[in-house]
N, CA, C and O atoms as a Tinker XYZ file with bonds, in Angstrom:
   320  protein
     1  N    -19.376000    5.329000   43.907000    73     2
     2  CA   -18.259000    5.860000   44.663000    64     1     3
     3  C    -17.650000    4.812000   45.574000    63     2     4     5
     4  O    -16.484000    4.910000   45.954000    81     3
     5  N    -18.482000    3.759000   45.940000    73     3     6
     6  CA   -17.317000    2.614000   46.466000    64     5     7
     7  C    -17.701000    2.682000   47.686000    63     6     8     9
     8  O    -18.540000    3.551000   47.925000    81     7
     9  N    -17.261000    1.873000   48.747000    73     7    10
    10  CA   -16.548000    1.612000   49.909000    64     9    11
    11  C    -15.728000    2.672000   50.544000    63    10    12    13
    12  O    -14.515000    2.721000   50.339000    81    11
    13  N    -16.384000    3.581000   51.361000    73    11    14
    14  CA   -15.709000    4.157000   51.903000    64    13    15
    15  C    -14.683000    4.008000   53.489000    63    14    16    17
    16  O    -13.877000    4.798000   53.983000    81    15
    17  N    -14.962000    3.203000   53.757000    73    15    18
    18  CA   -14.423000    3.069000   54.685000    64    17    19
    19  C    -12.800000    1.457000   54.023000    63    18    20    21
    20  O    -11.606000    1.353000   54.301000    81    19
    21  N    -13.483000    0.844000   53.389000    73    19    22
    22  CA   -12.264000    0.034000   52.810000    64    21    23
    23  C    -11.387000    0.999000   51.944000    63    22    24    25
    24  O    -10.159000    0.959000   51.858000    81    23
    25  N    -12.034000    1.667000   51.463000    73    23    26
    26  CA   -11.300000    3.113000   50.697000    64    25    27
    27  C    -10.049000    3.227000   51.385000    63    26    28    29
    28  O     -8.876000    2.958000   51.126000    81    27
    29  N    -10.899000    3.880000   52.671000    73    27    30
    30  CA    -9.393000    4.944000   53.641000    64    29    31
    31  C     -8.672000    4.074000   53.895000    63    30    32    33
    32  O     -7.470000    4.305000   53.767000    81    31
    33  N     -9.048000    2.907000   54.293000    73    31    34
    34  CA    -8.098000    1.745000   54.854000    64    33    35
    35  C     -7.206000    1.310000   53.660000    63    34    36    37
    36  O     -6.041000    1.399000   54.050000    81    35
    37  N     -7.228000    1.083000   52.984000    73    35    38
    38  CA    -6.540000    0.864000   51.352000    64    37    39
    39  C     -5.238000    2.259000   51.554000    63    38    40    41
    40  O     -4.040000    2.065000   51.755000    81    39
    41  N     -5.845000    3.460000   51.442000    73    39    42
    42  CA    -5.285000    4.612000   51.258000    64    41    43
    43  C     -4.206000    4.741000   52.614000    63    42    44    45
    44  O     -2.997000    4.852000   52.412000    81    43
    45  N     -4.774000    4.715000   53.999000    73    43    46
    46  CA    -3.797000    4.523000   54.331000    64    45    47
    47  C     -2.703000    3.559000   54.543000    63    46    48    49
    48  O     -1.647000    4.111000   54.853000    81    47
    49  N     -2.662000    2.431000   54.474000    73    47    50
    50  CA    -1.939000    1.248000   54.243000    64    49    51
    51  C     -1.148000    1.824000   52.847000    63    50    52    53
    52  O     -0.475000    0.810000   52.664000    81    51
    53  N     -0.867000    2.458000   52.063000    73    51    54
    54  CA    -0.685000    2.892000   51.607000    64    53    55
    55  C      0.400000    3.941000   51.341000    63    54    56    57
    56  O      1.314000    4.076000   50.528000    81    55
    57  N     -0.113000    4.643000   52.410000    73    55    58
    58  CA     0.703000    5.773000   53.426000    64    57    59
    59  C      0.169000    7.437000   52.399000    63    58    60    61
    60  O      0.947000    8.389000   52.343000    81    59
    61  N     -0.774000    7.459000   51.926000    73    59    62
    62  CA    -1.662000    8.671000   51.602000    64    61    63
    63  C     -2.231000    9.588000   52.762000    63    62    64    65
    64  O     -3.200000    9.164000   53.392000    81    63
    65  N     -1.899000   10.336000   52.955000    73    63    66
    66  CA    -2.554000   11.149000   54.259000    64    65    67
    67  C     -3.903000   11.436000   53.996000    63    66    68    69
    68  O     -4.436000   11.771000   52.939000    81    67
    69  N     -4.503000   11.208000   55.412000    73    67    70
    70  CA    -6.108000   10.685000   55.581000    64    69    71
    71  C     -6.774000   11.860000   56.428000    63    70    72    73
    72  O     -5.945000   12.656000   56.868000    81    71
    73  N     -7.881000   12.084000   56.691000    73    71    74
    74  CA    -8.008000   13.283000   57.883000    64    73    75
    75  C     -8.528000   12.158000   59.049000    63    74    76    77
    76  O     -8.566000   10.929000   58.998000    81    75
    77  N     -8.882000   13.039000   60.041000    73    75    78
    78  CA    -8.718000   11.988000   61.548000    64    77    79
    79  C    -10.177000   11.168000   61.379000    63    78    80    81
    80  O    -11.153000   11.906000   61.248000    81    79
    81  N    -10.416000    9.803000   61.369000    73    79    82
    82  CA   -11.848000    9.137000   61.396000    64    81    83
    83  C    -11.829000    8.028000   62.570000    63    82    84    85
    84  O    -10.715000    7.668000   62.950000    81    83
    85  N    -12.308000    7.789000   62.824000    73    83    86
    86  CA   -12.415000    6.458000   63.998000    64    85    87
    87  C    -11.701000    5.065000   63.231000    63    86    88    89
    88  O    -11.698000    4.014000   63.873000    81    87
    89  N    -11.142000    5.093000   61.939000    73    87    90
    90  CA   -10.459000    4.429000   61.733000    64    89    91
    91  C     -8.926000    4.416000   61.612000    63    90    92    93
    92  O     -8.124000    3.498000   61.443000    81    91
    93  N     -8.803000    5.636000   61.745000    73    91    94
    94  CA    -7.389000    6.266000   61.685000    64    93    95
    95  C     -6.021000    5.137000   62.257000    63    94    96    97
    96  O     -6.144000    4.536000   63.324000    81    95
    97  N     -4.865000    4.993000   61.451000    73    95    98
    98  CA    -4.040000    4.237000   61.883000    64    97    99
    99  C     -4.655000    2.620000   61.418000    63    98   100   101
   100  O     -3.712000    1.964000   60.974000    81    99
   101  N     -5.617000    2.037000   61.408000    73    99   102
   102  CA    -5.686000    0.906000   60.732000    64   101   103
   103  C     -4.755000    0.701000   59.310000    63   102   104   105
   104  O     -4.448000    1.471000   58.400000    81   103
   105  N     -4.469000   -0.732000   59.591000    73   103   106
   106  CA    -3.250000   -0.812000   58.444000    64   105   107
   107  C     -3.955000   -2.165000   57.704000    63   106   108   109
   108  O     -4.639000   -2.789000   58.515000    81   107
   109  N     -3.943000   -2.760000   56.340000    73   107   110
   110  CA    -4.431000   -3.979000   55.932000    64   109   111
   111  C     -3.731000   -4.235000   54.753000    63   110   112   113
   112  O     -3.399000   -3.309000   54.013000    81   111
   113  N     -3.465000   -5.443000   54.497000    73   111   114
   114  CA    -3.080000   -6.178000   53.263000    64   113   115
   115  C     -4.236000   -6.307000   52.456000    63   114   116   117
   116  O     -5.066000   -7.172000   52.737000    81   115
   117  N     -4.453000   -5.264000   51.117000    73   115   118
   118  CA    -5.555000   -5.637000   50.159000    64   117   119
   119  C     -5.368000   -7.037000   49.560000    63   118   120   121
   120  O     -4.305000   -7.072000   48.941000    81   119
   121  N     -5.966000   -8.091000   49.532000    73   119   122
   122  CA    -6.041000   -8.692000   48.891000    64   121   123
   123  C     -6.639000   -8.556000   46.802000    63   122   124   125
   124  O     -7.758000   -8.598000   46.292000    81   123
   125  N     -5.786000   -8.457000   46.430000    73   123   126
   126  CA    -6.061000   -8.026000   44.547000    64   125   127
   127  C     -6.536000   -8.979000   44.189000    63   126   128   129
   128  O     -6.990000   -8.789000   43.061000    81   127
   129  N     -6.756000  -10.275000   44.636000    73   127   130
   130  CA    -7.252000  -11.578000   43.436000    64   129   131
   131  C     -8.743000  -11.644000   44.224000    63   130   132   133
   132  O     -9.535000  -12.416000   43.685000    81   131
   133  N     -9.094000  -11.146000   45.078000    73   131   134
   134  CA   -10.245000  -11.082000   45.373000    64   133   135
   135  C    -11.095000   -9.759000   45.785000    63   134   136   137
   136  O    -12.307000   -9.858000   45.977000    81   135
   137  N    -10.474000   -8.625000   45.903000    73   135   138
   138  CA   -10.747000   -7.488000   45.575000    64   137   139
   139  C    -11.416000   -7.185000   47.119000    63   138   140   141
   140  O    -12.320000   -6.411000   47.430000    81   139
   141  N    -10.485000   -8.246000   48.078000    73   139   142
   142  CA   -11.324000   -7.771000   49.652000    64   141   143
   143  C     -9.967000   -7.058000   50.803000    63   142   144   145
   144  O     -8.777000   -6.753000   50.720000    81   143
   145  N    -10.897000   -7.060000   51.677000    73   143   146
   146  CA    -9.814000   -6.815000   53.370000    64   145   147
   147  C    -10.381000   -7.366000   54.073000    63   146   148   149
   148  O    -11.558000   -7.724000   54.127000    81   147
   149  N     -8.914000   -7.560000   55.144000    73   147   150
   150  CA    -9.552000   -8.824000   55.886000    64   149   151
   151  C    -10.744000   -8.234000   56.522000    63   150   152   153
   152  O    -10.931000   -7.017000   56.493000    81   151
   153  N    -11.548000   -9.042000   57.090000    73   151   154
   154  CA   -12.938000   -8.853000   57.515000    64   153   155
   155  C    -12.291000   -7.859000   58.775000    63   154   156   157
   156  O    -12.328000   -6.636000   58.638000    81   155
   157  N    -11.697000   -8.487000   60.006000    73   155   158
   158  CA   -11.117000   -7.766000   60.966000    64   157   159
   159  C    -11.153000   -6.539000   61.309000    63   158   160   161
   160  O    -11.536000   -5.963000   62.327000    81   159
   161  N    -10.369000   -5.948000   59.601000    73   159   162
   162  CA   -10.151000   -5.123000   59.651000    64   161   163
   163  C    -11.025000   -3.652000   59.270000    63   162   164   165
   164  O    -10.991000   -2.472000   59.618000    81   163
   165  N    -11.610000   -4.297000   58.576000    73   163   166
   166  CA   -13.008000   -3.386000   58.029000    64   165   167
   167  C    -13.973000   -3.204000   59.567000    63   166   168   169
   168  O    -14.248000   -2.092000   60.017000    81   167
   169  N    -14.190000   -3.865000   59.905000    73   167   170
   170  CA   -14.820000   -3.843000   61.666000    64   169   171
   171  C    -14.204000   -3.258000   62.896000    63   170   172   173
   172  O    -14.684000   -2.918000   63.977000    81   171
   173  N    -12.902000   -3.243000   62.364000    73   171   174
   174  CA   -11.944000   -2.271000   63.264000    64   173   175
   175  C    -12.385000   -0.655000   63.131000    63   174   176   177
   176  O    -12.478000    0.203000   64.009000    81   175
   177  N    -12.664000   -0.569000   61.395000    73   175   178
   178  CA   -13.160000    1.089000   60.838000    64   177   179
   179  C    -14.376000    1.148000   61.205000    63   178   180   181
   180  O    -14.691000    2.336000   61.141000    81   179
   181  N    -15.253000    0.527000   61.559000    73   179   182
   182  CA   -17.206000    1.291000   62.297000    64   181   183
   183  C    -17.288000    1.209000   63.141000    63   182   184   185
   184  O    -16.834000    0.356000   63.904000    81   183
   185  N    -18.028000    2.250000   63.353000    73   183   186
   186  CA   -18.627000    2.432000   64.795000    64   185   187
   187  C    -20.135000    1.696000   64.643000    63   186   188   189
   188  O    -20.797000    1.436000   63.638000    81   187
   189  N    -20.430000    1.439000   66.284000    73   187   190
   190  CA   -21.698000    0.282000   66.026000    64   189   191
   191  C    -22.890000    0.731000   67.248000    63   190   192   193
   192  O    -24.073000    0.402000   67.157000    81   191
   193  N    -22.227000    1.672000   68.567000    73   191   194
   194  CA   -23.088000    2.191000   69.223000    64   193   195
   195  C    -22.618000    3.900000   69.272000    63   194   196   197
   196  O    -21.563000    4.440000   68.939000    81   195
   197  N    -23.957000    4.487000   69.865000    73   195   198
   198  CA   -23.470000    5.922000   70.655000    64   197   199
   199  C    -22.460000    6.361000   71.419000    63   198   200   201
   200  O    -22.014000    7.508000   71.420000    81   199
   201  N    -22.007000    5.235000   72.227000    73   199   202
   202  CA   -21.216000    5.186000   73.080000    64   201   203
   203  C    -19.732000    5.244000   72.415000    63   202   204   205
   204  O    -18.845000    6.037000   72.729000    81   203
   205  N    -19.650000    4.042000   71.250000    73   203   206
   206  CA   -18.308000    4.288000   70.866000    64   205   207
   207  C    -18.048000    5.406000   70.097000    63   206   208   209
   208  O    -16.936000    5.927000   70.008000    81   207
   209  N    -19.363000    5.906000   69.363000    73   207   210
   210  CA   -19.170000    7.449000   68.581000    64   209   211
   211  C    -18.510000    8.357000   69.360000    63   210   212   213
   212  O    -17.461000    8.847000   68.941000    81   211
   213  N    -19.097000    8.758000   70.768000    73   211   214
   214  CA   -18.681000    9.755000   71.589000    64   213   215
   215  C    -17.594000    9.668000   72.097000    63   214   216   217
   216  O    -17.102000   10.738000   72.456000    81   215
   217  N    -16.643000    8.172000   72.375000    73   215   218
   218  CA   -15.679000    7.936000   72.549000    64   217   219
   219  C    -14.864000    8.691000   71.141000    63   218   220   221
   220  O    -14.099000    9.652000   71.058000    81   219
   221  N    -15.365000    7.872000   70.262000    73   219   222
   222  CA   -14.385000    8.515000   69.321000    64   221   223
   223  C    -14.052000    9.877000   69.049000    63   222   224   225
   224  O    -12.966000   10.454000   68.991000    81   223
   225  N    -15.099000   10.220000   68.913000    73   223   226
   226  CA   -14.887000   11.853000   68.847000    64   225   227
   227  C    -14.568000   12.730000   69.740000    63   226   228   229
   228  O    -14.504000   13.914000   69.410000    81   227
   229  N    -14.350000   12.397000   70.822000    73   227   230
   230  CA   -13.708000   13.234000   71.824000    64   229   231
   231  C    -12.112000   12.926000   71.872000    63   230   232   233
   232  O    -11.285000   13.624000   72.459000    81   231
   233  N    -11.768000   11.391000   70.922000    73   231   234
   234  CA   -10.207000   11.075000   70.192000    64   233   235
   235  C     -9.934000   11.848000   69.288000    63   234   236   237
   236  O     -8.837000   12.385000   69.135000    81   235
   237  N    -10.839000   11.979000   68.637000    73   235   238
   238  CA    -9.956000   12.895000   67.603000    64   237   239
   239  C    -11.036000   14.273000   67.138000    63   238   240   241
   240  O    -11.030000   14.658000   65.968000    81   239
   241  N    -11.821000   14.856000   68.053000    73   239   242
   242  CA   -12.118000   16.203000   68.416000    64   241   243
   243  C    -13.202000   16.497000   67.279000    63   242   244   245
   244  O    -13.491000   15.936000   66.222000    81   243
   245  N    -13.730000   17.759000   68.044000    73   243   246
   246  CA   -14.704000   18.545000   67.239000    64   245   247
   247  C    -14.900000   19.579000   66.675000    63   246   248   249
   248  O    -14.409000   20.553000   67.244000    81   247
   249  N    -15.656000   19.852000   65.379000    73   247   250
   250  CA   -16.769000   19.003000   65.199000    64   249   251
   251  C    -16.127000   18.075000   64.558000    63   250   252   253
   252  O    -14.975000   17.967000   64.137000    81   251
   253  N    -17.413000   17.170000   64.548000    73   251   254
   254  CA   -17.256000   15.436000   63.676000    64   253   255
   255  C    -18.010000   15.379000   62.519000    63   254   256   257
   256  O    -18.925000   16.173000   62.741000    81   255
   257  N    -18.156000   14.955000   61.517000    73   255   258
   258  CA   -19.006000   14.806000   60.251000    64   257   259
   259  C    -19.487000   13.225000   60.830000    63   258   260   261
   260  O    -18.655000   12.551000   61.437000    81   259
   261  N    -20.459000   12.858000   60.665000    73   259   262
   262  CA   -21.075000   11.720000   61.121000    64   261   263
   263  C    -21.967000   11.547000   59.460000    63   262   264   265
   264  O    -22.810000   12.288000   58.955000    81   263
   265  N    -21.425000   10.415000   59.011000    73   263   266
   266  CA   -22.043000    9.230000   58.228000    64   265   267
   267  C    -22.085000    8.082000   57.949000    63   266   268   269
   268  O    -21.160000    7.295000   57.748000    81   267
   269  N    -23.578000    7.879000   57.914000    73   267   270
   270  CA   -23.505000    6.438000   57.380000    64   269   271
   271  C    -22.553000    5.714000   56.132000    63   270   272   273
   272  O    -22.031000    6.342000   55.211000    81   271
   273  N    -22.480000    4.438000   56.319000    73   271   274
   274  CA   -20.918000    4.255000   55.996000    64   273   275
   275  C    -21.274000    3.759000   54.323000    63   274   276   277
   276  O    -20.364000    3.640000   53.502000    81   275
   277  N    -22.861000    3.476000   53.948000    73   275   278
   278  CA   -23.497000    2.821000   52.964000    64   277   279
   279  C    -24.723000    3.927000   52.781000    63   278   280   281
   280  O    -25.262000    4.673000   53.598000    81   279
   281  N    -24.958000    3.693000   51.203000    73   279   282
   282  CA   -26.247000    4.236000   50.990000    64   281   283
   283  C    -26.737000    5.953000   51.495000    63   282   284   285
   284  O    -26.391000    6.627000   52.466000    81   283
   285  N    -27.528000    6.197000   50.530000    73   283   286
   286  CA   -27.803000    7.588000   51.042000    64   285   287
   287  C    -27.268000    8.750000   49.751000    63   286   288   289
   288  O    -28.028000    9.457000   49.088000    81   287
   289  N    -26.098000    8.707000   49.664000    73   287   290
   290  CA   -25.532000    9.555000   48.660000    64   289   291
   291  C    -25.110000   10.905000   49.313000    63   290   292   293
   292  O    -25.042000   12.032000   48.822000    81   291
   293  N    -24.839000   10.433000   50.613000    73   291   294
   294  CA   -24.323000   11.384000   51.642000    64   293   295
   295  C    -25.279000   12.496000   52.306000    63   294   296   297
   296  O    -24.933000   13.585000   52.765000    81   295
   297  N    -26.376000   12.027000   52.250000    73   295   298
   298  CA   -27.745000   13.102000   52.056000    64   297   299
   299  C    -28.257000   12.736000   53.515000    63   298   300   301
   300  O    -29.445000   12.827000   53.824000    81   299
   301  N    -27.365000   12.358000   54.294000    73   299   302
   302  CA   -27.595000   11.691000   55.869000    64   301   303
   303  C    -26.152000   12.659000   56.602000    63   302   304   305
   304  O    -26.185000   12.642000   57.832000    81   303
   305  N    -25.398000   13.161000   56.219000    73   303   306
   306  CA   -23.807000   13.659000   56.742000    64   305   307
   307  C    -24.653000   14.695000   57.756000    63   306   308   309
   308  O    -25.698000   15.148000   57.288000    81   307
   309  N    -24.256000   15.115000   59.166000    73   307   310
   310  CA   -24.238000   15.569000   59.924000    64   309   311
   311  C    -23.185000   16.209000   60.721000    63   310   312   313
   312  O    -22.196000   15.559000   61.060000    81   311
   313  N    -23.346000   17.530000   61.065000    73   311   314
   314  CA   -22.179000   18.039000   61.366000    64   313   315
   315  C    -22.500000   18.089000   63.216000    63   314   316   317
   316  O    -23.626000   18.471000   63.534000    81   315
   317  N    -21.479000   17.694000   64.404000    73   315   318
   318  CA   -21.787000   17.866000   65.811000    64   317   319
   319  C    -20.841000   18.162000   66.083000    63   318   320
   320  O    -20.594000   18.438000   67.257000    81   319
């Protein structure tokens, strides 16, 4: 299933309507001959402590689905 978070970022750059994530509004030039985004910008889409989670989600409200962004097979998704 891919990259989810380069996913949305792809999709919205794009202009596909997205639902609200802590990446929301990030915009990127896919690069096609190398099949990347800029680094920047992929680091702009995760969250990395508690602190910025709770920030985020009180941006764009509750509840939140919380997952890990790799691995698992979604068998980690949490609803708060």
């Amino acid at each position: 299933l891919g990259d989810k978070i380069g996913s949305t970022i792809i999709a919205q750059t794009a202009g596909v309507p997205c639902i609200s994530w802590n990446g929301d509004g990030i915009l990127a030039n896919y690069d096609r001959a190398t099949g990347c985004l800029p680094e920047d910008a992929y680091q702009k889409g995760t969250i990395n402590s508690a602190s910025e989670a709770c920030d985020t989600s009180q941006r764009i409200g509750f509840p939140v689905m919380i997952k890990a962004s790799e691995g698992g097979g979604g068998k980690g998704i949490r609803m708060v």
